[in-house]
Amino acid sequence: MTNRELAMFPLGMVVFPYQTVGLCVFEPRYHQLLADVEVAREFGTCLIERGSEVGGKDERTFVGTVVEILGSHRLTNGQTLIVVEGMECFEVGEWLVDDPYPRARVGQRCCDDVAIEPSLLKSTESAVRALRNLQSEIFADQCLQRNCAMDEDPKIRSWQLCALTPMSILDQFKVLSLSNPNDRLRLVAEICCERYGDYQRMLAVDELRAPLI
């Protein structure tokens, strides 16, 4: 990706490359964004550090993800549901005037072509799967089944693991901000270890509270 101007849709969440998410568009400025990118079918997202998704005047991060619009559906109430997939990361070089929606000049990030260590990828995937299995025991009613089939390409697979890992938004941004894929995998594995301990303690408390039959 060369330096270019990109329409931006700041969010209260992180979107990783190769992650598919659904968004609800209801503000007029973002309906205009959708109309303006109807041909290109892509725009940028970044995390809102402070403020709200609605109405502007938010503080935004300088690392984000280009997303491609896979589909959209206009509702009778005027809102539009869209499904997007993350494509690649970028760094914001300059924020432009929000007219009528946020725009920025962005450039390609470096180091994303570093070779991924096979053993690190395998051990991190094991950690992610173990954490998700334990999570399903605690939040059985809240955890939706997700297709965990992984791509054979190590680059895509590593990003899929980031998206599948249960973690806070702050941790998601820390992971996205790392340009070296091996550093991302190490951080994901570390987060999994921490969350696994948290879930184990939660499960132990639930078992103590369970009534005796």
GROMACS .gro file of C-alpha atoms in nm:
model
  213
    1MET     CA    1   0.000   0.000   0.000
    2THR     CA    2   0.144   0.336  -0.104
    3ASN     CA    3   0.059   0.656   0.078
    4ARG     CA    4  -0.298   0.749  -0.005
    5GLU     CA    5  -0.608   0.920   0.123
    6LEU     CA    6  -0.858   0.688   0.288
    7ALA     CA    7  -1.213   0.731   0.410
    8MET     CA    8  -1.218   0.638   0.778
    9PHE     CA    9  -1.478   0.479   1.006
   10PRO     CA   10  -1.335   0.497   1.363
   11LEU     CA   11  -1.481   0.231   1.592
   12GLY     CA   12  -1.495   0.133   1.957
   13MET     CA   13  -1.339  -0.199   1.858
   14VAL     CA   14  -1.038  -0.339   1.674
   15VAL     CA   15  -1.067  -0.517   1.341
   16PHE     CA   16  -0.778  -0.749   1.254
   17PRO     CA   17  -0.675  -0.837   0.898
   18TYR     CA   18  -0.869  -1.142   0.773
   19GLN     CA   19  -1.134  -1.093   1.043
   20THR     CA   20  -1.498  -1.065   0.935
   21VAL     CA   21  -1.728  -0.839   1.139
   22GLY     CA   22  -2.072  -0.685   1.106
   23LEU     CA   23  -2.134  -0.312   1.147
   24CYS     CA   24  -2.449  -0.106   1.176
   25VAL     CA   25  -2.441   0.230   0.996
   26PHE     CA   26  -2.696   0.490   1.104
   27GLU     CA   27  -2.525   0.830   1.099
   28PRO     CA   28  -2.578   1.034   0.778
   29ARG     CA   29  -2.204   1.100   0.745
   30TYR     CA   30  -2.127   0.728   0.731
   31HIS     CA   31  -2.410   0.663   0.487
   32GLN     CA   32  -2.231   0.921   0.272
   33LEU     CA   33  -1.907   0.728   0.323
   34LEU     CA   34  -2.075   0.410   0.198
   35ALA     CA   35  -2.203   0.595  -0.109
   36ASP     CA   36  -1.857   0.739  -0.181
   37VAL     CA   37  -1.682   0.399  -0.160
   38GLU     CA   38  -1.950   0.210  -0.353
   39VAL     CA   39  -1.704   0.131  -0.633
   40ALA     CA   40  -1.384   0.076  -0.433
   41ARG     CA   41  -1.579  -0.106  -0.157
   42GLU     CA   42  -1.316  -0.037   0.106
   43PHE     CA   43  -1.241   0.208   0.384
   44GLY     CA   44  -1.024   0.233   0.692
   45THR     CA   45  -1.103   0.158   1.055
   46CYS     CA   46  -0.915   0.250   1.370
   47LEU     CA   47  -0.981   0.234   1.741
   48ILE     CA   48  -1.132   0.531   1.923
   49GLU     CA   49  -0.907   0.599   2.222
   50ARG     CA   50  -1.143   0.846   2.386
   51GLY     CA   51  -1.490   0.968   2.301
   52SER     CA   52  -1.785   0.814   2.121
   53GLU     CA   53  -1.845   0.655   1.783
   54VAL     CA   54  -2.144   0.886   1.741
   55GLY     CA   55  -2.118   1.256   1.665
   56GLY     CA   56  -1.743   1.298   1.621
   57LYS     CA   57  -1.498   1.483   1.850
   58ASP     CA   58  -1.327   1.155   1.930
   59GLU     CA   59  -0.957   1.081   1.981
   60ARG     CA   60  -0.829   0.811   1.747
   61THR     CA   61  -0.532   0.579   1.730
   62PHE     CA   62  -0.277   0.605   1.451
   63VAL     CA   63  -0.278   0.235   1.360
   64GLY     CA   64  -0.572   0.077   1.181
   65THR     CA   65  -0.696  -0.172   0.925
   66VAL     CA   66  -0.826  -0.138   0.571
   67VAL     CA   67  -1.153  -0.332   0.540
   68GLU     CA   68  -1.340  -0.455   0.234
   69ILE     CA   69  -1.719  -0.444   0.220
   70LEU     CA   70  -1.846  -0.797   0.154
   71GLY     CA   71  -2.216  -0.717   0.167
   72SER     CA   72  -2.474  -0.465   0.284
   73HIS     CA   73  -2.845  -0.446   0.356
   74ARG     CA   74  -3.054  -0.133   0.402
   75LEU     CA   75  -3.319  -0.165   0.675
   76THR     CA   76  -3.662  -0.004   0.671
   77ASN     CA   77  -3.562   0.222   0.963
   78GLY     CA   78  -3.289   0.384   0.752
   79GLN     CA   79  -2.999   0.197   0.905
   80THR     CA   80  -2.763  -0.015   0.696
   81LEU     CA   81  -2.604  -0.341   0.803
   82ILE     CA   82  -2.269  -0.416   0.642
   83VAL     CA   83  -2.028  -0.708   0.663
   84VAL     CA   84  -1.661  -0.624   0.622
   85GLU     CA   85  -1.337  -0.819   0.622
   86GLY     CA   86  -1.001  -0.683   0.733
   87MET     CA   87  -0.740  -0.667   0.459
   88GLU     CA   88  -0.417  -0.503   0.577
   89CYS     CA   89  -0.278  -0.274   0.846
   90PHE     CA   90  -0.177   0.086   0.798
   91GLU     CA   91  -0.033   0.379   0.987
   92VAL     CA   92  -0.201   0.719   0.980
   93GLY     CA   93   0.036   0.988   0.860
   94GLU     CA   94  -0.210   1.274   0.885
   95TRP     CA   95  -0.572   1.322   0.984
   96LEU     CA   96  -0.763   1.541   0.739
   97VAL     CA   97  -1.072   1.752   0.797
   98ASP     CA   98  -1.382   1.550   0.892
   99ASP     CA   99  -1.592   1.664   0.599
  100PRO     CA  100  -1.837   1.504   0.598
  101TYR     CA  101  -1.673   1.199   0.760
  102PRO     CA  102  -1.321   1.126   0.894
  103ARG     CA  103  -1.045   1.099   0.635
  104ALA     CA  104  -0.673   1.036   0.668
  105ARG     CA  105  -0.354   0.997   0.468
  106VAL     CA  106  -0.224   0.651   0.545
  107GLY     CA  107   0.083   0.449   0.459
  108GLN     CA  108   0.196   0.089   0.465
  109ARG     CA  109   0.345  -0.055   0.780
  110CYS     CA  110   0.686  -0.222   0.774
  111CYS     CA  111   0.807  -0.560   0.902
  112ASP     CA  112   0.488  -0.749   0.818
  113ASP     CA  113   0.685  -0.967   0.574
  114VAL     CA  114   0.899  -1.121   0.851
  115ALA     CA  115   0.902  -1.502   0.835
  116ILE     CA  116   0.678  -1.659   1.100
  117GLU     CA  117   0.837  -1.916   1.329
  118PRO     CA  118   0.648  -2.246   1.276
  119SER     CA  119   0.693  -2.367   1.634
  120LEU     CA  120   0.570  -2.034   1.773
  121LEU     CA  121   0.265  -2.041   1.546
  122LYS     CA  122   0.181  -2.396   1.657
  123SER     CA  123   0.222  -2.329   2.030
  124THR     CA  124   0.021  -2.007   2.010
  125GLU     CA  125  -0.262  -2.185   1.829
  126SER     CA  126  -0.268  -2.450   2.102
  127ALA     CA  127  -0.291  -2.176   2.365
  128VAL     CA  128  -0.576  -2.001   2.183
  129ARG     CA  129  -0.775  -2.322   2.139
  130ALA     CA  130  -0.725  -2.419   2.504
  131LEU     CA  131  -0.844  -2.078   2.619
  132ARG     CA  132  -1.152  -2.086   2.398
  133ASN     CA  133  -1.241  -2.434   2.525
  134LEU     CA  134  -1.221  -2.316   2.885
  135GLN     CA  135  -1.415  -2.002   2.801
  136SER     CA  136  -1.700  -2.213   2.663
  137GLU     CA  137  -1.732  -2.391   3.000
  138ILE     CA  138  -1.779  -2.063   3.186
  139PHE     CA  139  -1.984  -1.868   2.934
  140ALA     CA  140  -2.175  -2.152   2.772
  141ASP     CA  141  -2.481  -1.936   2.710
  142GLN     CA  142  -2.281  -1.644   2.571
  143CYS     CA  143  -2.019  -1.815   2.354
  144LEU     CA  144  -2.143  -1.856   2.000
  145GLN     CA  145  -2.001  -2.140   1.797
  146ARG     CA  146  -1.743  -2.010   1.554
  147ASN     CA  147  -1.570  -2.178   1.264
  148CYS     CA  148  -1.215  -2.227   1.386
  149ALA     CA  149  -1.084  -2.380   1.065
  150MET     CA  150  -0.750  -2.215   1.006
  151ASP     CA  151  -0.590  -2.104   0.680
  152GLU     CA  152  -0.275  -2.285   0.567
  153ASP     CA  153  -0.092  -1.957   0.500
  154PRO     CA  154   0.106  -1.876   0.819
  155LYS     CA  155   0.050  -1.502   0.777
  156ILE     CA  156  -0.327  -1.536   0.752
  157ARG     CA  157  -0.332  -1.803   1.022
  158SER     CA  158  -0.148  -1.577   1.266
  159TRP     CA  159  -0.401  -1.297   1.217
  160GLN     CA  160  -0.688  -1.544   1.258
  161LEU     CA  161  -0.548  -1.643   1.595
  162CYS     CA  162  -0.546  -1.278   1.700
  163ALA     CA  163  -0.914  -1.246   1.609
  164LEU     CA  164  -1.009  -1.570   1.787
  165THR     CA  165  -0.840  -1.483   2.116
  166PRO     CA  166  -1.073  -1.356   2.392
  167MET     CA  167  -0.904  -1.036   2.512
  168SER     CA  168  -0.976  -0.679   2.607
  169ILE     CA  169  -0.996  -0.403   2.349
  170LEU     CA  170  -0.675  -0.253   2.489
  171ASP     CA  171  -0.495  -0.584   2.438
  172GLN     CA  172  -0.640  -0.608   2.089
  173PHE     CA  173  -0.488  -0.273   2.003
  174LYS     CA  174  -0.152  -0.372   2.152
  175VAL     CA  175  -0.153  -0.682   1.933
  176LEU     CA  176  -0.252  -0.487   1.620
  177SER     CA  177   0.017  -0.227   1.689
  178LEU     CA  178   0.300  -0.481   1.670
  179SER     CA  179   0.434  -0.493   1.315
  180ASN     CA  180   0.642  -0.809   1.366
  181PRO     CA  181   0.417  -1.119   1.337
  182ASN     CA  182   0.629  -1.320   1.578
  183ASP     CA  183   0.599  -1.048   1.841
  184ARG     CA  184   0.222  -1.055   1.790
  185LEU     CA  185   0.211  -1.429   1.840
  186ARG     CA  186   0.418  -1.407   2.158
  187LEU     CA  187   0.188  -1.140   2.298
  188VAL     CA  188  -0.122  -1.344   2.208
  189ALA     CA  189   0.026  -1.648   2.384
  190GLU     CA  190   0.102  -1.435   2.691
  191ILE     CA  191  -0.253  -1.298   2.696
  192CYS     CA  192  -0.389  -1.653   2.667
  193CYS     CA  193  -0.187  -1.764   2.970
  194GLU     CA  194  -0.315  -1.471   3.176
  195ARG     CA  195  -0.678  -1.519   3.070
  196TYR     CA  196  -0.657  -1.894   3.125
  197GLY     CA  197  -0.566  -1.837   3.488
  198ASP     CA  198  -0.852  -1.587   3.523
  199TYR     CA  199  -1.100  -1.835   3.375
  200GLN     CA  200  -0.975  -2.115   3.598
  201ARG     CA  201  -1.037  -1.901   3.906
  202MET     CA  202  -1.383  -1.807   3.779
  203LEU     CA  203  -1.465  -2.172   3.717
  204ALA     CA  204  -1.347  -2.268   4.066
  205VAL     CA  205  -1.570  -2.000   4.222
  206ASP     CA  206  -1.869  -2.120   4.019
  207GLU     CA  207  -1.810  -2.477   4.132
  208LEU     CA  208  -1.800  -2.369   4.498
  209ARG     CA  209  -2.125  -2.183   4.456
  210ALA     CA  210  -2.301  -2.471   4.283
  211PRO     CA  211  -2.573  -2.628   4.505
  212LEU     CA  212  -2.517  -2.982   4.628
  213ILE     CA  213  -2.760  -3.239   4.488
   0.00000   0.00000   0.00000
